[in-house]
Structures are given as structure tokens and as C-alpha cells.
PDB file of C-alpha atoms and ligand atoms in Angstrom:
ATOM      1  CA  MET X   1      49.688 137.161  31.428  1.00  0.00           C
ATOM      2  CA  GLU X   2      49.291 138.422  28.015  1.00  0.00           C
ATOM      3  CA  HIS X   3      49.609 142.601  27.062  1.00  0.00           C
ATOM      4  CA  GLU X   4      48.903 143.408  23.379  1.00  0.00           C
ATOM      5  CA  ALA X   5      46.981 146.060  24.062  1.00  0.00           C
ATOM      6  CA  SER X   6      50.857 147.835  25.128  1.00  0.00           C
ATOM      7  CA  PRO X   7      52.723 149.920  21.644  1.00  0.00           C
ATOM      8  CA  ALA X   8      55.747 149.207  23.842  1.00  0.00           C
ATOM      9  CA  LEU X   9      55.330 146.143  24.674  1.00  0.00           C
ATOM     10  CA  ALA X  10      54.632 144.174  21.649  1.00  0.00           C
ATOM     11  CA  SER X  11      58.487 144.977  20.928  1.00  0.00           C
ATOM     12  CA  ILE X  12      59.242 142.419  23.291  1.00  0.00           C
ATOM     13  CA  ALA X  13      58.312 139.220  21.301  1.00  0.00           C
ATOM     14  CA  VAL X  14      60.008 135.729  20.753  1.00  0.00           C
ATOM     15  CA  GLY X  15      63.260 135.673  18.702  1.00  0.00           C
ATOM     16  CA  THR X  16      64.076 139.292  19.636  1.00  0.00           C
ATOM     17  CA  THR X  17      68.027 139.321  21.252  1.00  0.00           C
ATOM     18  CA  ILE X  18      69.371 141.336  24.618  1.00  0.00           C
ATOM     19  CA  ARG X  19      71.106 143.537  22.371  1.00  0.00           C
ATOM     20  CA  ASP X  20      67.997 144.655  20.895  1.00  0.00           C
ATOM     21  CA  LEU X  21      65.926 145.085  23.907  1.00  0.00           C
ATOM     22  CA  LEU X  22      68.769 147.272  24.950  1.00  0.00           C
ATOM     23  CA  ARG X  23      68.888 148.775  22.188  1.00  0.00           C
ATOM     24  CA  ASN X  24      65.316 150.584  22.031  1.00  0.00           C
ATOM     25  CA  PRO X  25      64.107 150.110  26.185  1.00  0.00           C
ATOM     26  CA  PRO X  26      60.810 150.760  26.672  1.00  0.00           C
ATOM     27  CA  LEU X  27      61.541 152.270  29.251  1.00  0.00           C
ATOM     28  CA  ASP X  28      63.929 153.453  31.770  1.00  0.00           C
ATOM     29  CA  PRO X  29      67.672 151.793  30.132  1.00  0.00           C
ATOM     30  CA  VAL X  30      69.082 151.126  33.573  1.00  0.00           C
ATOM     31  CA  ASP X  31      65.577 149.536  34.413  1.00  0.00           C
ATOM     32  CA  MET X  32      65.469 147.681  31.754  1.00  0.00           C
ATOM     33  CA  ARG X  33      68.937 146.162  32.100  1.00  0.00           C
ATOM     34  CA  ILE X  34      67.907 144.880  35.991  1.00  0.00           C
ATOM     35  CA  LEU X  35      64.829 143.601  34.614  1.00  0.00           C
ATOM     36  CA  VAL X  36      66.012 141.850  31.757  1.00  0.00           C
ATOM     37  CA  ALA X  37      68.809 140.501  33.415  1.00  0.00           C
ATOM     38  CA  HIS X  38      66.758 139.385  36.477  1.00  0.00           C
ATOM     39  CA  VAL X  39      64.150 137.516  34.348  1.00  0.00           C
ATOM     40  CA  LEU X  40      66.650 135.359  32.267  1.00  0.00           C
ATOM     41  CA  ASP X  41      68.504 134.856  35.365  1.00  0.00           C
ATOM     42  CA  LEU X  42      72.275 136.763  33.932  1.00  0.00           C
ATOM     43  CA  SER X  43      74.017 138.658  35.294  1.00  0.00           C
ATOM     44  CA  ARG X  44      75.053 142.379  34.083  1.00  0.00           C
ATOM     45  CA  ILE X  45      78.289 140.847  32.389  1.00  0.00           C
ATOM     46  CA  GLN X  46      76.626 138.032  31.119  1.00  0.00           C
ATOM     47  CA  LEU X  47      74.102 140.599  29.466  1.00  0.00           C
ATOM     48  CA  ILE X  48      76.909 141.797  26.958  1.00  0.00           C
ATOM     49  CA  THR X  49      78.467 137.882  26.938  1.00  0.00           C
ATOM     50  CA  ARG X  50      75.841 136.470  25.663  1.00  0.00           C
ATOM     51  CA  SER X  51      73.433 139.880  24.103  1.00  0.00           C
ATOM     52  CA  GLU X  52      72.740 137.618  20.609  1.00  0.00           C
ATOM     53  CA  HIS X  53      71.359 135.232  22.576  1.00  0.00           C
ATOM     54  CA  ALA X  54      66.608 135.516  21.122  1.00  0.00           C
ATOM     55  CA  LEU X  55      64.175 135.591  23.462  1.00  0.00           C
ATOM     56  CA  THR X  56      61.625 131.990  24.164  1.00  0.00           C
ATOM     57  CA  THR X  57      58.439 132.131  24.128  1.00  0.00           C
ATOM     58  CA  ASP X  58      58.546 131.590  27.979  1.00  0.00           C
ATOM     59  CA  GLU X  59      60.766 134.362  28.097  1.00  0.00           C
ATOM     60  CA  ALA X  60      59.001 136.789  26.049  1.00  0.00           C
ATOM     61  CA  MET X  61      56.246 136.954  28.159  1.00  0.00           C
ATOM     62  CA  ALA X  62      57.617 136.864  31.655  1.00  0.00           C
ATOM     63  CA  LEU X  63      59.452 140.031  30.305  1.00  0.00           C
ATOM     64  CA  ARG X  64      56.382 141.787  29.248  1.00  0.00           C
ATOM     65  CA  ALA X  65      54.559 141.105  32.670  1.00  0.00           C
ATOM     66  CA  ALA X  66      57.620 142.435  34.639  1.00  0.00           C
ATOM     67  CA  LEU X  67      57.867 145.756  31.983  1.00  0.00           C
ATOM     68  CA  HIS X  68      53.748 145.777  32.718  1.00  0.00           C
ATOM     69  CA  ARG X  69      54.724 145.893  36.481  1.00  0.00           C
ATOM     70  CA  ARG X  70      57.351 148.583  35.862  1.00  0.00           C
ATOM     71  CA  MET X  71      54.396 150.832  34.332  1.00  0.00           C
ATOM     72  CA  GLN X  72      51.981 150.511  37.021  1.00  0.00           C
ATOM     73  CA  GLY X  73      54.603 151.892  39.038  1.00  0.00           C
ATOM     74  CA  GLU X  74      55.880 148.766  41.138  1.00  0.00           C
ATOM     75  CA  PRO X  75      59.346 149.546  42.172  1.00  0.00           C
ATOM     76  CA  VAL X  76      61.856 147.981  39.295  1.00  0.00           C
ATOM     77  CA  ALA X  77      64.138 146.640  43.283  1.00  0.00           C
ATOM     78  CA  TYR X  78      60.547 144.552  44.308  1.00  0.00           C
ATOM     79  CA  ILE X  79      59.953 142.979  41.041  1.00  0.00           C
ATOM     80  CA  ALA X  80      63.459 142.094  41.195  1.00  0.00           C
ATOM     81  CA  GLY X  81      63.282 140.833  44.456  1.00  0.00           C
ATOM     82  CA  THR X  82      67.242 142.700  44.668  1.00  0.00           C
ATOM     83  CA  ARG X  83      68.740 145.413  45.061  1.00  0.00           C
ATOM     84  CA  GLU X  84      72.547 146.113  45.284  1.00  0.00           C
ATOM     85  CA  PHE X  85      74.193 148.505  48.820  1.00  0.00           C
ATOM     86  CA  TYR X  86      77.417 149.129  49.617  1.00  0.00           C
ATOM     87  CA  GLY X  87      78.255 146.710  46.370  1.00  0.00           C
ATOM     88  CA  LEU X  88      75.953 144.166  47.750  1.00  0.00           C
ATOM     89  CA  MET X  89      73.323 142.500  46.559  1.00  0.00           C
ATOM     90  CA  PHE X  90      70.206 142.515  48.869  1.00  0.00           C
ATOM     91  CA  ALA X  91      66.074 140.861  48.671  1.00  0.00           C
ATOM     92  CA  VAL X  92      63.611 143.030  49.526  1.00  0.00           C
ATOM     93  CA  THR X  93      60.329 142.159  49.634  1.00  0.00           C
ATOM     94  CA  PRO X  94      57.598 144.803  49.864  1.00  0.00           C
ATOM     95  CA  ASP X  95      57.702 144.289  53.815  1.00  0.00           C
ATOM     96  CA  VAL X  96      61.524 146.275  53.634  1.00  0.00           C
ATOM     97  CA  LEU X  97      62.119 149.768  52.886  1.00  0.00           C
ATOM     98  CA  ILE X  98      64.642 149.887  49.870  1.00  0.00           C
ATOM     99  CA  PRO X  99      68.022 150.335  50.391  1.00  0.00           C
ATOM    100  CA  ARG X 100      69.033 154.125  49.063  1.00  0.00           C
ATOM    101  CA  PRO X 101      72.688 154.976  48.202  1.00  0.00           C
ATOM    102  CA  GLU X 102      72.685 158.126  50.238  1.00  0.00           C
ATOM    103  CA  THR X 103      72.582 154.753  52.754  1.00  0.00           C
ATOM    104  CA  GLU X 104      75.792 153.966  52.088  1.00  0.00           C
ATOM    105  CA  LEU X 105      76.962 157.576  53.926  1.00  0.00           C
ATOM    106  CA  LEU X 106      75.794 156.050  57.206  1.00  0.00           C
ATOM    107  CA  VAL X 107      78.183 152.923  56.503  1.00  0.00           C
ATOM    108  CA  ASP X 108      80.962 154.782  55.710  1.00  0.00           C
ATOM    109  CA  LEU X 109      80.547 156.975  59.222  1.00  0.00           C
ATOM    110  CA  ALA X 110      80.084 154.077  61.032  1.00  0.00           C
ATOM    111  CA  LEU X 111      83.345 152.139  59.695  1.00  0.00           C
ATOM    112  CA  GLU X 112      85.385 155.277  60.088  1.00  0.00           C
ATOM    113  CA  ARG X 113      84.696 154.657  63.416  1.00  0.00           C
ATOM    114  CA  LEU X 114      84.298 151.561  64.530  1.00  0.00           C
ATOM    115  CA  GLN X 115      87.037 150.226  66.640  1.00  0.00           C
ATOM    116  CA  PRO X 116      88.530 146.102  66.898  1.00  0.00           C
ATOM    117  CA  GLU X 117      85.018 144.222  67.915  1.00  0.00           C
ATOM    118  CA  ASN X 118      83.062 146.573  68.819  1.00  0.00           C
ATOM    119  CA  HIS X 119      79.613 146.103  68.851  1.00  0.00           C
ATOM    120  CA  VAL X 120      77.039 147.950  67.289  1.00  0.00           C
ATOM    121  CA  LEU X 121      73.245 148.195  67.115  1.00  0.00           C
ATOM    122  CA  ASP X 122      71.543 148.651  64.274  1.00  0.00           C
ATOM    123  CA  LEU X 123      68.363 150.279  65.489  1.00  0.00           C
ATOM    124  CA  GLY X 124      65.438 149.692  62.624  1.00  0.00           C
ATOM    125  CA  THR X 125      67.240 147.373  60.047  1.00  0.00           C
ATOM    126  CA  GLY X 126      64.277 146.633  57.610  1.00  0.00           C
ATOM    127  CA  SER X 127      66.388 144.449  54.518  1.00  0.00           C
ATOM    128  CA  GLY X 128      69.691 144.679  56.494  1.00  0.00           C
ATOM    129  CA  ALA X 129      71.536 146.517  54.203  1.00  0.00           C
ATOM    130  CA  ILE X 130      73.178 148.305  57.310  1.00  0.00           C
ATOM    131  CA  ALA X 131      73.861 145.826  59.987  1.00  0.00           C
ATOM    132  CA  VAL X 132      75.127 143.040  56.670  1.00  0.00           C
ATOM    133  CA  SER X 133      76.638 145.614  55.169  1.00  0.00           C
ATOM    134  CA  LEU X 134      78.974 146.682  58.616  1.00  0.00           C
ATOM    135  CA  ALA X 135      79.329 143.191  59.276  1.00  0.00           C
ATOM    136  CA  HIS X 136      80.513 141.839  56.017  1.00  0.00           C
ATOM    137  CA  THR X 137      83.155 144.905  56.338  1.00  0.00           C
ATOM    138  CA  ARG X 138      84.388 143.959  59.690  1.00  0.00           C
ATOM    139  CA  PRO X 139      84.006 140.740  60.737  1.00  0.00           C
ATOM    140  CA  ASP X 140      85.932 141.606  63.758  1.00  0.00           C
ATOM    141  CA  ILE X 141      82.532 143.688  65.231  1.00  0.00           C
ATOM    142  CA  ASN X 142      79.845 142.202  66.235  1.00  0.00           C
ATOM    143  CA  VAL X 143      76.299 143.882  64.762  1.00  0.00           C
ATOM    144  CA  THR X 144      73.042 143.839  66.279  1.00  0.00           C
ATOM    145  CA  ALA X 145      69.879 144.248  64.727  1.00  0.00           C
ATOM    146  CA  VAL X 146      66.392 145.160  65.332  1.00  0.00           C
ATOM    147  CA  ASP X 147      63.487 145.766  63.806  1.00  0.00           C
ATOM    148  CA  ILE X 148      59.522 146.025  64.706  1.00  0.00           C
ATOM    149  CA  SER X 149      58.925 144.581  61.807  1.00  0.00           C
ATOM    150  CA  LYS X 150      58.950 140.733  62.192  1.00  0.00           C
ATOM    151  CA  ALA X 151      58.395 139.945  58.158  1.00  0.00           C
ATOM    152  CA  ALA X 152      61.745 142.404  57.874  1.00  0.00           C
ATOM    153  CA  LEU X 153      63.098 141.194  60.511  1.00  0.00           C
ATOM    154  CA  THR X 154      62.462 137.012  57.979  1.00  0.00           C
ATOM    155  CA  VAL X 155      63.910 138.913  54.446  1.00  0.00           C
ATOM    156  CA  ALA X 156      66.791 141.007  56.646  1.00  0.00           C
ATOM    157  CA  GLU X 157      68.297 137.569  58.014  1.00  0.00           C
ATOM    158  CA  ARG X 158      68.200 136.217  54.916  1.00  0.00           C
ATOM    159  CA  ASN X 159      70.561 138.437  53.790  1.00  0.00           C
ATOM    160  CA  ALA X 160      72.519 137.609  56.881  1.00  0.00           C
ATOM    161  CA  ARG X 161      73.291 134.329  55.937  1.00  0.00           C
ATOM    162  CA  HIS X 162      73.123 135.096  52.235  1.00  0.00           C
ATOM    163  CA  HIS X 163      76.229 137.747  53.155  1.00  0.00           C
ATOM    164  CA  ALA X 164      77.729 135.264  55.720  1.00  0.00           C
ATOM    165  CA  ALA X 165      77.609 138.260  58.367  1.00  0.00           C
ATOM    166  CA  ASN X 166      77.567 137.488  61.887  1.00  0.00           C
ATOM    167  CA  VAL X 167      74.543 139.626  62.327  1.00  0.00           C
ATOM    168  CA  ALA X 168      72.230 138.776  65.517  1.00  0.00           C
ATOM    169  CA  PHE X 169      68.708 139.867  64.728  1.00  0.00           C
ATOM    170  CA  VAL X 170      66.069 140.850  68.136  1.00  0.00           C
ATOM    171  CA  HIS X 171      61.907 141.537  67.395  1.00  0.00           C
ATOM    172  CA  SER X 172      62.373 144.485  69.265  1.00  0.00           C
ATOM    173  CA  ASP X 173      60.440 148.208  68.786  1.00  0.00           C
ATOM    174  CA  TRP X 174      64.027 150.800  69.271  1.00  0.00           C
ATOM    175  CA  TYR X 175      65.588 149.331  72.579  1.00  0.00           C
ATOM    176  CA  ALA X 176      62.258 147.655  74.186  1.00  0.00           C
ATOM    177  CA  ALA X 177      63.475 144.486  73.819  1.00  0.00           C
ATOM    178  CA  LEU X 178      67.061 145.071  75.097  1.00  0.00           C
ATOM    179  CA  PRO X 179      67.238 145.814  78.273  1.00  0.00           C
ATOM    180  CA  GLY X 180      70.483 146.780  79.710  1.00  0.00           C
ATOM    181  CA  ARG X 181      72.555 146.333  76.664  1.00  0.00           C
ATOM    182  CA  ARG X 182      74.976 148.766  75.923  1.00  0.00           C
ATOM    183  CA  PHE X 183      77.010 148.619  72.210  1.00  0.00           C
ATOM    184  CA  ASP X 184      80.043 150.899  71.379  1.00  0.00           C
ATOM    185  CA  MET X 185      77.994 152.581  68.353  1.00  0.00           C
ATOM    186  CA  ILE X 186      74.390 152.865  67.721  1.00  0.00           C
ATOM    187  CA  VAL X 187      73.207 153.588  63.700  1.00  0.00           C
ATOM    188  CA  ALA X 188      69.622 153.768  62.417  1.00  0.00           C
ATOM    189  CA  ASN X 189      67.992 155.157  59.475  1.00  0.00           C
ATOM    190  CA  PRO X 190      64.466 155.506  61.113  1.00  0.00           C
ATOM    191  CA  PRO X 191      60.949 156.484  59.549  1.00  0.00           C
ATOM    192  CA  TYR X 192      61.484 160.556  59.130  1.00  0.00           C
ATOM    193  CA  ILE X 193      58.940 162.033  56.652  1.00  0.00           C
ATOM    194  CA  VAL X 194      56.318 164.098  57.592  1.00  0.00           C
ATOM    195  CA  GLU X 195      52.709 162.516  58.216  1.00  0.00           C
ATOM    196  CA  GLY X 196      51.628 163.694  54.702  1.00  0.00           C
ATOM    197  CA  ASP X 197      54.597 164.606  52.603  1.00  0.00           C
ATOM    198  CA  LYS X 198      53.638 164.339  48.702  1.00  0.00           C
ATOM    199  CA  HIS X 199      56.448 162.258  48.062  1.00  0.00           C
ATOM    200  CA  LEU X 200      54.865 159.548  50.730  1.00  0.00           C
ATOM    201  CA  SER X 201      52.018 159.921  46.926  1.00  0.00           C
ATOM    202  CA  GLU X 202      54.457 159.175  44.268  1.00  0.00           C
ATOM    203  CA  GLY X 203      56.788 156.909  42.465  1.00  0.00           C
ATOM    204  CA  ASP X 204      58.761 154.127  44.292  1.00  0.00           C
ATOM    205  CA  LEU X 205      57.457 155.116  47.870  1.00  0.00           C
ATOM    206  CA  ARG X 206      53.668 154.412  47.426  1.00  0.00           C
ATOM    207  CA  PHE X 207      54.371 150.642  47.333  1.00  0.00           C
ATOM    208  CA  GLU X 208      57.535 150.855  50.548  1.00  0.00           C
ATOM    209  CA  PRO X 209      56.131 150.554  54.031  1.00  0.00           C
ATOM    210  CA  ILE X 210      54.388 153.286  55.029  1.00  0.00           C
ATOM    211  CA  ASN X 211      55.802 152.517  58.711  1.00  0.00           C
ATOM    212  CA  ALA X 212      59.794 152.153  57.119  1.00  0.00           C
ATOM    213  CA  LEU X 213      58.775 156.014  55.823  1.00  0.00           C
ATOM    214  CA  THR X 214      57.128 157.588  57.626  1.00  0.00           C
ATOM    215  CA  ASP X 215      56.527 157.931  61.689  1.00  0.00           C
ATOM    216  CA  HIS X 216      52.893 159.917  61.074  1.00  0.00           C
ATOM    217  CA  ALA X 217      54.076 162.909  63.190  1.00  0.00           C
ATOM    218  CA  ASP X 218      56.318 165.735  62.179  1.00  0.00           C
ATOM    219  CA  GLY X 219      59.029 163.375  60.664  1.00  0.00           C
ATOM    220  CA  LEU X 220      60.925 163.700  63.761  1.00  0.00           C
ATOM    221  CA  SER X 221      59.253 161.648  66.393  1.00  0.00           C
ATOM    222  CA  ALA X 222      61.319 158.257  65.792  1.00  0.00           C
ATOM    223  CA  LEU X 223      64.530 159.658  65.420  1.00  0.00           C
ATOM    224  CA  ARG X 224      63.324 161.837  69.547  1.00  0.00           C
ATOM    225  CA  ASN X 225      62.506 158.448  70.404  1.00  0.00           C
ATOM    226  CA  ILE X 226      66.067 157.207  69.777  1.00  0.00           C
ATOM    227  CA  VAL X 227      68.270 160.250  70.629  1.00  0.00           C
ATOM    228  CA  ALA X 228      65.848 160.102  74.180  1.00  0.00           C
ATOM    229  CA  GLY X 229      66.722 156.489  74.788  1.00  0.00           C
ATOM    230  CA  ALA X 230      70.560 156.200  73.959  1.00  0.00           C
ATOM    231  CA  THR X 231      72.096 156.955  77.347  1.00  0.00           C
ATOM    232  CA  PRO X 232      71.650 153.630  78.680  1.00  0.00           C
ATOM    233  CA  HIS X 233      72.478 152.030  75.518  1.00  0.00           C
ATOM    234  CA  LEU X 234      76.210 153.213  74.964  1.00  0.00           C
ATOM    235  CA  SER X 235      78.743 152.674  76.501  1.00  0.00           C
ATOM    236  CA  ALA X 236      81.951 155.108  77.297  1.00  0.00           C
ATOM    237  CA  ASP X 237      82.680 157.670  74.417  1.00  0.00           C
ATOM    238  CA  GLY X 238      79.994 155.276  72.528  1.00  0.00           C
ATOM    239  CA  TRP X 239      78.722 156.767  69.088  1.00  0.00           C
ATOM    240  CA  LEU X 240      75.024 157.632  68.196  1.00  0.00           C
ATOM    241  CA  LEU X 241      74.841 158.068  63.922  1.00  0.00           C
ATOM    242  CA  MET X 242      70.683 158.703  62.630  1.00  0.00           C
ATOM    243  CA  GLU X 243      70.288 159.063  58.698  1.00  0.00           C
ATOM    244  CA  HIS X 244      67.475 161.975  58.473  1.00  0.00           C
ATOM    245  CA  GLY X 245      66.106 164.508  55.678  1.00  0.00           C
ATOM    246  CA  TYR X 246      67.073 166.677  53.662  1.00  0.00           C
ATOM    247  CA  ASP X 247      65.953 169.367  56.331  1.00  0.00           C
ATOM    248  CA  GLN X 248      66.497 167.928  59.448  1.00  0.00           C
ATOM    249  CA  ALA X 249      70.055 167.959  60.803  1.00  0.00           C
ATOM    250  CA  ALA X 250      69.835 171.131  62.633  1.00  0.00           C
ATOM    251  CA  ALA X 251      66.941 169.535  64.815  1.00  0.00           C
ATOM    252  CA  VAL X 252      68.980 166.379  64.891  1.00  0.00           C
ATOM    253  CA  ARG X 253      71.481 168.162  66.021  1.00  0.00           C
ATOM    254  CA  ASN X 254      70.240 169.892  68.293  1.00  0.00           C
ATOM    255  CA  LEU X 255      67.682 166.876  69.920  1.00  0.00           C
ATOM    256  CA  LEU X 256      71.743 165.406  70.424  1.00  0.00           C
ATOM    257  CA  ALA X 257      72.859 168.596  71.609  1.00  0.00           C
ATOM    258  CA  THR X 258      69.994 168.637  73.851  1.00  0.00           C
ATOM    259  CA  ARG X 259      71.022 165.084  75.622  1.00  0.00           C
ATOM    260  CA  GLY X 260      74.101 165.624  76.431  1.00  0.00           C
ATOM    261  CA  PHE X 261      76.239 164.291  73.031  1.00  0.00           C
ATOM    262  CA  SER X 262      79.559 166.001  72.559  1.00  0.00           C
ATOM    263  CA  ALA X 263      81.258 166.166  68.405  1.00  0.00           C
ATOM    264  CA  VAL X 264      78.287 166.423  67.404  1.00  0.00           C
ATOM    265  CA  ARG X 265      77.436 166.978  63.683  1.00  0.00           C
ATOM    266  CA  SER X 266      76.182 166.207  60.883  1.00  0.00           C
ATOM    267  CA  TRP X 267      77.363 165.203  57.163  1.00  0.00           C
ATOM    268  CA  LYS X 268      76.545 166.032  53.665  1.00  0.00           C
ATOM    269  CA  ASP X 269      75.268 163.395  51.021  1.00  0.00           C
ATOM    270  CA  LEU X 270      77.054 162.666  47.690  1.00  0.00           C
ATOM    271  CA  ALA X 271      74.017 165.319  46.325  1.00  0.00           C
ATOM    272  CA  GLY X 272      75.199 167.768  48.862  1.00  0.00           C
ATOM    273  CA  ILE X 273      72.647 167.158  51.054  1.00  0.00           C
ATOM    274  CA  GLU X 274      73.039 166.914  55.188  1.00  0.00           C
ATOM    275  CA  ARG X 275      71.685 163.430  55.669  1.00  0.00           C
ATOM    276  CA  VAL X 276      73.171 162.078  58.703  1.00  0.00           C
ATOM    277  CA  SER X 277      73.662 163.377  62.004  1.00  0.00           C
ATOM    278  CA  GLY X 278      75.500 162.107  65.044  1.00  0.00           C
ATOM    279  CA  GLY X 279      77.555 162.720  68.068  1.00  0.00           C
ATOM    280  CA  ARG X 280      79.529 161.003  71.172  1.00  0.00           C
ATOM    281  CA  LEU X 281      78.492 160.010  74.585  1.00  0.00           C
ATOM    282  CA  VAL X 282      81.215 161.288  76.363  1.00  0.00           C
ATOM    283  CA  ASN X 283      82.175 160.094  79.945  1.00  0.00           C
ATOM    284  CA  HIS X 284      77.955 159.663  80.678  1.00  0.00           C
ATOM    285  CA  PHE X 285      78.994 157.533  83.620  1.00  0.00           C
ATOM    286  CA  ALA X 286      80.299 160.362  85.772  1.00  0.00           C
TER     287      ALA X 286
HETATM  288  N1  LIG I 301      65.411 158.266  51.961  1.00  0.00           N
HETATM  289  C1  LIG I 301      63.821 157.505  51.997  1.00  0.00           C
HETATM  290  C2  LIG I 301      63.538 158.772  51.684  1.00  0.00           C
HETATM  291  O1  LIG I 301      62.909 159.770  50.957  1.00  0.00           O
HETATM  292  C3  LIG I 301      63.295 157.737  53.428  1.00  0.00           C
HETATM  293  C4  LIG I 301      63.808 156.520  54.534  1.00  0.00           C
HETATM  294  C5  LIG I 301      63.331 156.989  55.618  1.00  0.00           C
HETATM  295  O2  LIG I 301      62.603 157.477  56.027  1.00  0.00           O
HETATM  296  N2  LIG I 301      63.980 155.952  56.538  1.00  0.00           N
HETATM  297  O3  LIG I 301      62.610 158.348  50.131  1.00  0.00           O
END
């Protein structure tokens, strides 16, 4: 495919060096580095050590095609097919939400609370970013991850295999396929965007799986189902930790308190926004 029409892409010619490409990027410099590394199959370090490498005909064509897709709005993570999360590279496809840095807060909070050999459940695992990060960091714990999307589970299984993470995947609509199973902790980053929110028609979100983003309702219905169904799936003193939207913390704390959770609180992400809420189910067998 040729893109002579775009002046920004005309500079991507045979013989252009990596150094020149990165010095004068036609788009966001971080996106540019990711796409150049992807097309040339180089690591971030190799972009520097091989900066004098000059593009071949095939490379120039492939890079122009990738940049063209980005300029049409496609997320850089889907073009490259990868996104880094919790220091690990994850395969991502349009079947899964692109892992976000704010979700690393949920992983940190889970790791701070996990005891040796605990059993953890990740609801709506998507790419498996949360489940694989937990299992990779703590090989002693037992991680079960579910998703309603079989296509997502295929991506998550690939990521678990790639990182030698011991995660058991189950095709399930929230708790539906887990009757009688109890966990020491349940974590989830469910769809929580309100139906019709303008962000759904902007930027990367336009390309992401709609069912991973919105509940097609008030934004709280998935969170409500997760809290409502948690009790029979939690061990004594078990934790439930959920990511949610920027304005949902009070509502989620209220859902937890209403269902008898203790130590209910919210935690702020790096942007200072209450992004994760959770609590503990103490003595619920009594
Ligand atoms: N954090 C994502 C966003 O607002 C939404 C992810 C989700 O709904 N779980 O872009």
C-alpha cells in the first residue's frame, strides 16, 4: 500500500535512518517509537543502538502502512499488537480492552493484601493483564480468571503462557460457571462507562470492545452484580477490589456497605482520582 497523498508519510522513504525517523516524528513521539520498534522488530534499546539503520523498501512500506492506520485513529496498541502493563508485555487484539496504567493500582492493592497460597478470582479478565500480573509476581498464589468473551480468553491464555503464569481460565458470565467456589480475593475491572458517554465515541475507545467499556446502562450495573454475587464466593475475611469510573467511588462504597462489607474504602490513582474501591467480608458465615 502506498500513501503518497500524505505529506507526513512522504518523509518515510527508503534509506531514512531510525535516528531521523525519531528526531522528526510525524505523530506523537512515544507512539512513533512503539510503531518503529514494532515494524522493525526491535526492542526499545535497539532503537538507540541501531539508530543508523536505514529503512529497506519493505520496511518503509510497512511503516507507512502502520502510521497511516494510526493517523486514521486506530490505537497504537492494536497496530503493534502489544501493550506494556505492570512491567510485562501483553498481546492485545480488538477483542480485549487495552490495559490502562490506572489498573496497575488494582494490582498493587491486591498484592499488598494477598497471603501465601491464596486463591484469587479475576472477573472479566480481558487480555488477562490483572490475572497474569498477579500470578507472575506471586507464583505461590492460585489465580482463576473468567470472561464472557471466548475471544478474550484466547488472548488471555496466550499472555499467561507467554509469561509462564499459572492462571486457570474459565468461560463464565461473572460467577455463573463457578457454583460453590470460594476465593480469598475477588478483583475486577468491569465495564463501567455510562451508556452514551461521549468518551465512547472518542480516541482509542472507538476501537475497543464496547462490552468491555460500558454496561449499556448507568455504568454501575456490572459493579452492582459483582458486589451482589460476591458473598457465596468469598472465604472468611475475603477481599473484593474493583476498579470503577472517576465519579463512582461513593456509589461503589455504598454498594459494598449495603452488602455487609467491612473496611470499605477507595484508593486514588496517580491522577488523584478515586479509581479502586473495596472491602472485606468479615464473619459472613456467622
Ligand atoms: N478505564 C477505561 C476508560 O475510561 C474504561 C475501562 C472500563 O470500563 N473498565 O477509558
